XYZ file of C-alpha atoms in Angstrom:
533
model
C 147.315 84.985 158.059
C 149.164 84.143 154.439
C 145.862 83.733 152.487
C 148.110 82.214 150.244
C 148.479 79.185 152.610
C 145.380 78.154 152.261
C 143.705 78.944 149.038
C 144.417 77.459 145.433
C 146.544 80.369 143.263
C 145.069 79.496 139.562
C 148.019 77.468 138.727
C 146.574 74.948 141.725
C 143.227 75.141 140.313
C 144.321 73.298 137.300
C 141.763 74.670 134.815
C 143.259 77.734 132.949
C 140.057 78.071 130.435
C 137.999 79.517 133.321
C 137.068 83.156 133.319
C 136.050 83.369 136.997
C 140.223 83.919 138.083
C 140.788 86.270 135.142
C 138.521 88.679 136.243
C 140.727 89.960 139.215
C 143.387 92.186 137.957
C 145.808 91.240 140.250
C 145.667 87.799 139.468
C 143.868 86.197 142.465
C 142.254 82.680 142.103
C 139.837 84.419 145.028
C 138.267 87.781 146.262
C 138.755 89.964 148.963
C 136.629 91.848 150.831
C 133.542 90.016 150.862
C 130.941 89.238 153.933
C 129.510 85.655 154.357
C 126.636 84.728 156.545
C 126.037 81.057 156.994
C 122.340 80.147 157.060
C 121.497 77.267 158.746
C 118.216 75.402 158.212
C 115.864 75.393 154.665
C 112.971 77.810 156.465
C 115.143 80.654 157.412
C 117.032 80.438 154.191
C 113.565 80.555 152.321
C 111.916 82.978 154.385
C 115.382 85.617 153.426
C 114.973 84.206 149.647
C 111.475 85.284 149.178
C 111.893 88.400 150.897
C 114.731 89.953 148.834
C 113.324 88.648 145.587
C 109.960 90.480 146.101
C 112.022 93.437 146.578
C 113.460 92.967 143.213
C 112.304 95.396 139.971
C 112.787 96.164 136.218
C 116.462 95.202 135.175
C 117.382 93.516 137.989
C 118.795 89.985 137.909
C 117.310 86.820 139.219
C 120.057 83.602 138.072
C 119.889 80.436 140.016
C 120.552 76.285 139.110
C 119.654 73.245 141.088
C 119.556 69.846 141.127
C 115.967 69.703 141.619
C 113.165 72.560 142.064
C 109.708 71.668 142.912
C 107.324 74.867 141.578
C 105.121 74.198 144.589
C 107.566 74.601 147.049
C 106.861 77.221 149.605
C 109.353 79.495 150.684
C 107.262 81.060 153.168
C 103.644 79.980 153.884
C 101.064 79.923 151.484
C 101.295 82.176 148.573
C 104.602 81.478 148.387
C 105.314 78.902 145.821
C 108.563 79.690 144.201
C 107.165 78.870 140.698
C 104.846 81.485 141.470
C 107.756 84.229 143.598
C 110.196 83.482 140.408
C 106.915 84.494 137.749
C 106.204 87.713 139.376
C 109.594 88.916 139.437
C 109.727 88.204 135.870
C 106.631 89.961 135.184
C 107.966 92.907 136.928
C 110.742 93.289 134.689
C 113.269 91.634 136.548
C 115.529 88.925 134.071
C 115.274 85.380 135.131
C 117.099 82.911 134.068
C 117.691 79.224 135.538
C 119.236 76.406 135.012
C 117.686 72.859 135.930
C 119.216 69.540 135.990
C 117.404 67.608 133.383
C 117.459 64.202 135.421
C 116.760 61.027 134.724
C 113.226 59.215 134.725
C 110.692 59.974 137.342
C 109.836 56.626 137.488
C 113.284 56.364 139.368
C 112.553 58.674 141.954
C 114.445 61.448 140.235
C 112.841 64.839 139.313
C 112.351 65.538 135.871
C 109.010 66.177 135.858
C 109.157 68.316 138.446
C 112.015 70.732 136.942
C 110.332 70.464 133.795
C 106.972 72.134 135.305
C 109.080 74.816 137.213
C 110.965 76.146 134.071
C 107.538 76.138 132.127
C 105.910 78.268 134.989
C 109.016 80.876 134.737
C 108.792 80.710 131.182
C 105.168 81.414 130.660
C 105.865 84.924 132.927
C 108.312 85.868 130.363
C 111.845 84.423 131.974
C 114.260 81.489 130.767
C 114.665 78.188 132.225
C 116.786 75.939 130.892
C 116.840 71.964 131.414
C 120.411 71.338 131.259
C 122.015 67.634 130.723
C 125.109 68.660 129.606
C 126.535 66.300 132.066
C 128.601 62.934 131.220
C 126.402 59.419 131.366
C 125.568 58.889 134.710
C 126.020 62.431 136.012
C 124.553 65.170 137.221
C 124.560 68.775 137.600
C 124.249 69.694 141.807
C 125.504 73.226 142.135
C 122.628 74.887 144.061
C 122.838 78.994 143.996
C 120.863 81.771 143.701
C 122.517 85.646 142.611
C 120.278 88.311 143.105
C 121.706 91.621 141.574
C 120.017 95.279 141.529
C 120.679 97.406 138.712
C 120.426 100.704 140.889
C 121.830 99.520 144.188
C 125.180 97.076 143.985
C 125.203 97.334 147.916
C 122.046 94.929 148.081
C 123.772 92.804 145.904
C 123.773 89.375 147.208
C 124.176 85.145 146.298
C 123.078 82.161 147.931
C 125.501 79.024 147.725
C 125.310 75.938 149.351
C 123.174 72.387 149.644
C 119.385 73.433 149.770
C 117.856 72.814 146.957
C 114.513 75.017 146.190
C 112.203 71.449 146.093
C 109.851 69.627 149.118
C 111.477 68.485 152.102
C 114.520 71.203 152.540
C 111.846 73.961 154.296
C 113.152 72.797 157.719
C 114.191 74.759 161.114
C 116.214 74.077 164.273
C 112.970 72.284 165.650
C 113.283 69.687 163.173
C 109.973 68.977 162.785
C 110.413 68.288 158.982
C 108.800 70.250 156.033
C 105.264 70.127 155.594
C 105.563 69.666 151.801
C 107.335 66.150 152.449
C 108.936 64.185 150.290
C 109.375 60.225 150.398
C 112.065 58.839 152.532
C 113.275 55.773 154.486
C 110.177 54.804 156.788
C 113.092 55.550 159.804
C 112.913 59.414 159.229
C 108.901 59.417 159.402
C 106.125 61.010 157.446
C 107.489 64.634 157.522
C 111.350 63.766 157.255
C 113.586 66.157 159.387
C 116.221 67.783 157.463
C 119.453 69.571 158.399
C 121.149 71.699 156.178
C 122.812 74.990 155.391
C 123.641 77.842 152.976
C 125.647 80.494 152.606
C 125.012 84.272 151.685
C 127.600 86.106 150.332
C 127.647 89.657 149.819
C 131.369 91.971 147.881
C 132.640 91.371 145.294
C 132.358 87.209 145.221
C 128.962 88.154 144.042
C 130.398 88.478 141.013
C 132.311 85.275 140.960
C 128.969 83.755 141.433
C 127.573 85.263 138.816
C 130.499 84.724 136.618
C 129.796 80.516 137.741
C 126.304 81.132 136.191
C 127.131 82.298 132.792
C 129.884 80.190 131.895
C 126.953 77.349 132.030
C 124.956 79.263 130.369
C 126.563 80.350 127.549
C 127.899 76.811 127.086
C 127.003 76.262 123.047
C 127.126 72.616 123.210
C 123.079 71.342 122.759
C 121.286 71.234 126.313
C 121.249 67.445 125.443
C 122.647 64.784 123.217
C 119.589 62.191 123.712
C 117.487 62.538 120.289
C 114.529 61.350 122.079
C 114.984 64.070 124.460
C 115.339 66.731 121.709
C 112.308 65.243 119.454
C 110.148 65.667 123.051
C 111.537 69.147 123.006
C 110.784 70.062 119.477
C 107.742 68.400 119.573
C 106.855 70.793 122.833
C 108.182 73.840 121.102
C 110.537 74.114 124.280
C 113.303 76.301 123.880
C 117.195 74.658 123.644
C 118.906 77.497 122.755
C 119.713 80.294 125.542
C 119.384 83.795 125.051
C 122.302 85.608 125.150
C 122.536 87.677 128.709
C 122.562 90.911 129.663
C 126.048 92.612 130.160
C 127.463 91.654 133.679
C 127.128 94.827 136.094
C 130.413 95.690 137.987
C 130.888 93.341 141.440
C 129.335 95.058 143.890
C 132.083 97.171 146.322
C 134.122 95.363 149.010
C 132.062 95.616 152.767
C 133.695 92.589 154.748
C 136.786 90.890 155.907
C 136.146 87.551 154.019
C 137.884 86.070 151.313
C 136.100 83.679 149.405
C 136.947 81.491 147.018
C 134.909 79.736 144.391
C 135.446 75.733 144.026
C 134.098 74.054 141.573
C 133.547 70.365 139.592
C 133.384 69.627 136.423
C 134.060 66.275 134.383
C 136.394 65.970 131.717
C 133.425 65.502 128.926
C 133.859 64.128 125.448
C 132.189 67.631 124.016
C 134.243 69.578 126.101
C 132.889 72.333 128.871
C 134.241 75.497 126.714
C 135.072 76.817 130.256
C 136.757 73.166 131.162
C 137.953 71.578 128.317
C 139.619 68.912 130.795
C 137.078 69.135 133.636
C 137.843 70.681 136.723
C 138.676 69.498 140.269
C 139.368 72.180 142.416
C 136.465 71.020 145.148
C 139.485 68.044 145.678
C 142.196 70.278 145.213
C 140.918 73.254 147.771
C 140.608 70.270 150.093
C 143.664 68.755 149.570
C 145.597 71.884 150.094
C 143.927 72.839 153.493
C 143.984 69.651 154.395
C 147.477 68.929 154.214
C 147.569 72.305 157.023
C 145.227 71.015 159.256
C 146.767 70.443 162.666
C 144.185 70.356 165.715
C 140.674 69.670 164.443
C 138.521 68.631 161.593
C 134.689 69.331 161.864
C 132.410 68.496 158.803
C 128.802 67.629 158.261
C 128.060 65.410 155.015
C 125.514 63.735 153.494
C 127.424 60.787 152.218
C 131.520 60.215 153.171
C 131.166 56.544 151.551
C 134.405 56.897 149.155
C 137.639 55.126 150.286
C 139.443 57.357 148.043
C 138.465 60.541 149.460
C 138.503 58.906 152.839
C 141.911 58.759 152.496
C 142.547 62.149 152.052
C 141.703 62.879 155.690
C 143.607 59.810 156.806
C 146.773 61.187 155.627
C 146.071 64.318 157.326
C 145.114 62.228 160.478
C 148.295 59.834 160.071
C 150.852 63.012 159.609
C 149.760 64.558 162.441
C 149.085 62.885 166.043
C 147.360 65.395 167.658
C 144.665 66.073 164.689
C 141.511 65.482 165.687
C 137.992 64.755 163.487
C 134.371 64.856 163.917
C 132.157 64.087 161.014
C 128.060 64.339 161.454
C 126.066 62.174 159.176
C 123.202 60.950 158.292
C 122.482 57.802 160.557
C 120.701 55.742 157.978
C 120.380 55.747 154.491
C 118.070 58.403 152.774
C 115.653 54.927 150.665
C 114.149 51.617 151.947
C 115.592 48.508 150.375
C 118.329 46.215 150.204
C 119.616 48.119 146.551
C 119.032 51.030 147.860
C 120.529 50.934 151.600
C 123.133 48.170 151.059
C 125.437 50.156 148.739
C 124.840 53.262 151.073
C 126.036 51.184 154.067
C 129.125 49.085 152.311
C 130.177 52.506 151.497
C 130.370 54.507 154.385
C 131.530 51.330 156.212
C 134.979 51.105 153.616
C 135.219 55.197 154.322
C 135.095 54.486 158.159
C 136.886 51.865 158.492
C 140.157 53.991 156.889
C 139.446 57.179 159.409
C 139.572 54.716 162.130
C 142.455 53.028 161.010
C 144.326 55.910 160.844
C 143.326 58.132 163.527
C 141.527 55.371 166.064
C 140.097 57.464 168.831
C 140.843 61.023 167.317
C 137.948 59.989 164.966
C 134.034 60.315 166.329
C 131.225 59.824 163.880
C 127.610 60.650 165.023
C 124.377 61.218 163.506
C 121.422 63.688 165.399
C 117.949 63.054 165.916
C 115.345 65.479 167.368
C 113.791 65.728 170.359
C 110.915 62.874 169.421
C 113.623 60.497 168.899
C 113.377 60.411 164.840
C 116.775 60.957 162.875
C 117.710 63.916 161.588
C 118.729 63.430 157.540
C 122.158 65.413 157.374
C 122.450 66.921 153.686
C 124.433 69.288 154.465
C 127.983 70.140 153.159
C 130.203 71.803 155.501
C 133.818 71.485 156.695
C 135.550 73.581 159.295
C 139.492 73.293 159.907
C 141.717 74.614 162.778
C 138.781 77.138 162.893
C 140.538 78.908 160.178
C 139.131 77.510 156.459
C 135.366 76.764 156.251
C 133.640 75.713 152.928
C 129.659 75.507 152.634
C 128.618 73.775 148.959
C 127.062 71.484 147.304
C 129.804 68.901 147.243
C 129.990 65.960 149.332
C 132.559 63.756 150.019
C 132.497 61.067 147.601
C 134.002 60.533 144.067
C 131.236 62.029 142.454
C 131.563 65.249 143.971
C 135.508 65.330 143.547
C 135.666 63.905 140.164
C 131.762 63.679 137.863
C 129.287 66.049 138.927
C 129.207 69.829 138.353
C 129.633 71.126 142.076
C 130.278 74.341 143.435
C 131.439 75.010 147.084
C 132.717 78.500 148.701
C 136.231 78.215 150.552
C 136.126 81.198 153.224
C 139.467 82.835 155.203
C 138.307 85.459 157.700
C 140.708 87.939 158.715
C 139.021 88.917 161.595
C 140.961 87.094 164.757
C 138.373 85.786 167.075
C 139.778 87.188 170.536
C 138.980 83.937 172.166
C 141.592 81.516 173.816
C 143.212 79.431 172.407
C 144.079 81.182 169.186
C 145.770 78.879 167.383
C 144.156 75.499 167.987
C 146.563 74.278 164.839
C 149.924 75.472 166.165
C 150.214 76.887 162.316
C 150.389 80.194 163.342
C 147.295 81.637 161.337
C 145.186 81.574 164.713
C 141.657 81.105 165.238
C 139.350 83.278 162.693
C 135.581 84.353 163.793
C 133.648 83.107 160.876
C 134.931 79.546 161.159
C 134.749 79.476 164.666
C 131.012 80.576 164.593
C 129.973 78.058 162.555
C 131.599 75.765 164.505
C 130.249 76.952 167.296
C 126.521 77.146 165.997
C 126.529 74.172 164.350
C 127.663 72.362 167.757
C 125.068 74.055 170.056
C 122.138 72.746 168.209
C 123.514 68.997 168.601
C 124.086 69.617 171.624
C 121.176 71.889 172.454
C 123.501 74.088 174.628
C 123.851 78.315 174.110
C 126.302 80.693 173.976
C 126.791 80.550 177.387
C 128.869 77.424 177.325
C 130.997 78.371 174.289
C 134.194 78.901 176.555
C 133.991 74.812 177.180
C 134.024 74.261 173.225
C 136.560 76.379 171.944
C 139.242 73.959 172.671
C 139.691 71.203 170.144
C 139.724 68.802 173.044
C 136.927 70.253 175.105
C 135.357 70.265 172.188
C 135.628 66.667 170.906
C 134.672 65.501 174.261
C 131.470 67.429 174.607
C 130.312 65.851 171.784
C 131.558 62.423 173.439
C 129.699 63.027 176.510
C 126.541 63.893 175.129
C 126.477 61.680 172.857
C 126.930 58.659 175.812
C 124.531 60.283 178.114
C 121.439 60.069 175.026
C 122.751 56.542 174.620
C 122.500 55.458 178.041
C 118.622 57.488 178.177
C 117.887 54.950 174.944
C 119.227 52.179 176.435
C 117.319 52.323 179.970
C 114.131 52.527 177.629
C 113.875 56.414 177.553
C 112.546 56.588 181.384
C 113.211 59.983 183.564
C 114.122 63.451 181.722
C 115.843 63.186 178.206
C 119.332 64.360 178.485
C 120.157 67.790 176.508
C 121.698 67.150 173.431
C 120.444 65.131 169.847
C 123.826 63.258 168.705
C 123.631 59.622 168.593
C 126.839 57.322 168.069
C 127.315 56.079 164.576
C 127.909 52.637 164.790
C 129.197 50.050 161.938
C 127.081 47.309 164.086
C 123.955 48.798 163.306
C 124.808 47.462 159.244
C 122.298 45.495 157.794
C 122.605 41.657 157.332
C 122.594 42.111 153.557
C 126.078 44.230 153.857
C 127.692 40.852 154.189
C 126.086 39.207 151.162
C 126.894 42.139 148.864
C 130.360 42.556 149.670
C 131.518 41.239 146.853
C 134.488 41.789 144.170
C 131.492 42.285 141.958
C 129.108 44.405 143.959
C 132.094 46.915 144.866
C 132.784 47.201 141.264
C 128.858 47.235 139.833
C 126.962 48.503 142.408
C 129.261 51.209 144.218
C 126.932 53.864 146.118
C 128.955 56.636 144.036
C 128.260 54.749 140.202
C 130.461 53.480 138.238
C 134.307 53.785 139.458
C 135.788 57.129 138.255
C 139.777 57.883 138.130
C 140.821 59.625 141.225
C 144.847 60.071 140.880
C 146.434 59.477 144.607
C 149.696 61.764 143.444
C 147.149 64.784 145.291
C 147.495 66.414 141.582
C 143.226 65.150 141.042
C-alpha cells in the first residue's frame, strides 16, 4: 500500500505556516509507526481517561480542549468528577493546561457557564484553563482531545481524539441506556438521552503531533477574545488572558505499531490571522477529497449532521464516477432540539444532502438511524468514515460546511499496514487491499446495529453482503414496528431513514430566504467546487 495514495503530502494540505509537518525530518505530512485503538461509547472512554490520569505524577503533562466540559461530569462513578480528576493531578505536580470554547450565552443553550466553572476548578488546584474565542463571528472551536505524556516513561505516552466531549450526556455504553448526568434533548430521545459515539487512542509518535495541535493554540498571541465586554468581565474577575508559556515538548514517544496517522485539521481564514494559519486551513475537506476520489467498493460513515449540499456532493461524485461504489451513512433519526427553528433547518438540511446521494447513487445509497432495544433513538454524534476498508478517520468534524470550512476541527486519518487475511482483500479493486484497523471498525461498529458477534463477520466482509445485512435488518425491525411490536423483537437496532417522516413546517420554510438566513450550518461560507477547498 502507497501511503502516498491516500494521505495529503504538505503541499496538499495547503497551509505551509503549520509546525505539525515540519517536525518529521523526512518531510512527511503524517507519522509512522503509531498504534490506534478506536473506543467506542462515552463510559468506556471515561472509565480508560480517569484511570491513566490518576496514574499521572510530578512533571507529567495533562493538555486537552473541548467544545464544552461540564466539571461535574463523571468519568467513572461517584468521586469522579473530572473538575475534581483534572485538580488532583494538578496538585500532584502534574501540568495542566486546557483549552475551552468560550461559547456563546447560556441562555441559548450553549455552555459558557459551564466551561467557565471547569477552568476555575483546574485553576484554583494550581493548573491553566483557558476560555478561548479566538474563533470568527459565528464560530466555534470543536476539536475534542486529550494528550497525556509521562516525563519518565514515553512508552505510556498516549492521546485521545475524537467526538466525546468531557460534559453530561456523552457517559454512554453499548446498552444505550443514556447517561445518568442527562442533558436536555428532543422529548423523542427521552429523559436520559442515548448517545452513540466514539474516540480514538493513539499511542507512537502521533502523540506528538497531538501535542504539537495543542500548542500551536496555545501559544496563539492574539487576545483570548476581541469582545470588550468579555475582557472587562475578565478583568473585573481577575481571570487570567494571557497563557503561560509551556514546558519544552518531550521527544514523541518511540514507534510500537503499524499505523500511520495523520492529523487533519480546520481552521478559518480569520481577520487576526491564526499565526499557525494565516489563511485558515482545510485539510479535514482536503484528506476527504483525496480518499474519496479512490474510493471504489464501499463508503461507511456515522455523522451527526450530513445536511450540506456542498459536501454532499463530494460523495456524489465519488458515487457518480464509479458504478459499483456503494454508501451507508448512520445518523441521527431526528433532530437533537424541539421546535419548528430548531428542527426545521435540521430537516431542510439533511433533506437537500439526501436528496443529491440519492440522485447520484439511487440504490447504492442506504441511510438509517439506530434505536435501542426499548424502542427510543439512539442520538448519533459520532464522526467516523471508513473507505474500501483501507482509510478510516475518527474526529470531531462532521460533514457540513462548518466543519470543512469555519470551525477549528481536528480528525485523525489512519492507513494500517497490517493486511487483514480475510477474503475479499481488495473490496476497491485499487490494489491496496483490505487493512485490519479499518475493517475492525467496520466490523464493530456494524455488529452493535445489528446486534450480531464475531461469529457472523464472514457474511459482512463483502461490500455487498454487507450493505444488504444492514438492508435486511433494517426491514425486518420495520415490519416488527409496523405489526404494532407483537411476538419477539427482531435482532438488530437500525431503523430506515426516511425523508417522509419531515415535518409539515419543512414545506413552509423552504424558502429562497430561509435557505439563505436560516441554513442549519449559519450563515453561507465559500466552499470552492475546483476540490482545491
Amino acid at each position: 500500500m502507497n501511503t502516498k495514495d491516500w494521505f495529503l503530502n504538505g503541499k496538499e494540505r495547503g497551509n505551509p505556516a503549520s509546525g505539525i509537518d515540519a517536525r518529521n525530518d523526512d518531510g512527511l505530512a503524517w507519522s509512522d509507526g503509531n498504534t490506534v485503538r478506536p473506543i467506542p461509547h462515552g463510559a468506556p472512554y471515561f472509565t480508560e481517561l480517569f484511570a491513566r490520569v490518576k496514574e499521572l505524577g510530578a512533571g507529567d503533562l495533562l493538555l486537552f480542549t473541548d467544545w464544552r466540559g461540564d466539571p461535574s461530569q463523571r468519568l467513572d462513578g461517584p468521586g469522579s468528577e473530572v473538575a475534581g480528576v483534572f485538580a488532583a493531578a494538578a496538585r500532584r505536580g502534574v501540568v495542566v493546561k486546557g483549552l475551552l470554547w468560550r461559547s456563546h450565552w447560556d441562555r441559548l443553550r450553549f455552555s459558557e457557564a459551564e466551561n467557565r466553572h471547569l477552568g476555575e476548578d483546574i485553576e484554583a488546584a494550581g493548573g491553566e484553563c483557558l476560555r478561548d474565542m479566538r474563533v470568527p463571528p459565528g464560530g466555534s472551536h470543536h476539536q475534542k482531545l486529550v494528550v497525556l505524556r509521562h516525563r519518565a516513561d514515553p512508552e505510556r505516552d498516549i492521546a485521545f481524539v475524537g467526538g466525546i466531549d468531557l460534559c453530561w450526556g456523552r457517559r454512554d455504553d453499548s446498552a444505550h441506556e443514556g447517561d445518568p448526568q442527562s442533558s436536555p434533548m428532543a422529548k423523542v430521545y427521552g429523559a436520559r438521552p442515548p448517545w452513540h459515539d466514539v474516540q480514538a487512542a493513539i499511542q507512537g509518535p502521533a502523540v506528538g503531533d497531538v501535542e504539537a495541535v495543542f500548542r500551536e493554540r496555545w501559544e496563539d498571541p492574539q487576545p483570548l477574545t476581541r469582545n470588550p465586554l468579555h475582557r472587562l468581565a475578565d478583568l473585573m474577575r481577575h481571570e487570567d488572558t494571557l497563557p503561560d508559556p509551556l514546558p519544552p515538548q518531550f521527544p514523541d514517544p518511540p514507534a510500537r505499531g503499524p499505523h500511520s496517522v495523520q492529523l487533519l485539521r480546520t481552521y478559518a481564514h480569520r481577520r487576526t490571522r491564526y499565526p499557525f494559519a494565516p489563511q485558515g486551513e482545510r485539510s479535514v475537506a482536503r484528506g476527504y477529497l483525496k480518499a474519496l476520489r479512490r474510493a471504489r467498493a464501499l463508503i461507511y460513515i456515522e455523522d451527526q449532521y450530513l445536511w450540506s449540499p456542498q459536501v454532499a456532493q463530494s460523495f456524489a461524485d465519488a458515487l457518480e464516477a464509479n458504478p459499483n461504489l456503494l454508501m451507508i451513512n448512520v445518523l441521527p433519526l431526528h433532530p437533537d432540539q424541539d421546535g419548528a427553528l430548531n428542527s426545521t433547518p435540521q430537516i431542510l438540511g439533511r433533506d437537500q444532502a439526501l436528496s443529491i446521494l440519492k440522485r447520484a447513487g439511487g440504490d447504492r445509497v442506504a441511510v438509517y438511524g439506530v434505536e435501542n432495544r426499548e424502542g427510543t433513538p439512539i442520538y448519533v454524534h459520532a464522526k467516523v468514515c471508513v473507505i474500501d476498508d483501507v482509510w478510516s478517520t475518527i474526529g470531531s468534524d462532521n460533514f457540513n460546511r462548518r466543519s470543512w470550512t469555519y470551525d477549528s476541527e481536528l480528525t485523525c486519518a489512519v492507513l494500517d499496514g497490517t493486511p487483514d487475511g480475510r477474503e475479499p482483500l481488495d473490496p476497491g479493486g485499487h490494489g491496496d487491499g483490505a487493512r485490519r484497523l479499518p475493517r475492525d471498525l467496520r466490523l464493530t461498529l456494524a455488529h452493535e446495529h445489528l446486534e450480531v458477534t464475531d461469529a457472523s463477520d464472514t457474511d459482512l466482509l463483502d461490500p455487498s453482503a454487507f450493505f444488504a445485512a444492514f438492508a435486511d435488518s433494517a426491514a425486518a425491525l420495520e415490519r416488527w414496528h409496523a405489526q404494532g411490536r407483537h411476538g419477539p423483537r427482531p435482532p438488530g437496532r437500525l431503523r430506515l431513514y426516511e425523508t417522509s417522516r419531515m415535518s409539515p413546517w419543512t414545506k413552509v420554510w423552504a424558502t429562497p430566504f430561509y435557505r439563505l438566513v436560516c441554513d442549519p450550518d449559519g450563515r453561507p461560507r465559500t466552499m470552492r467546487r475546483s476540490g482545491q477547498y
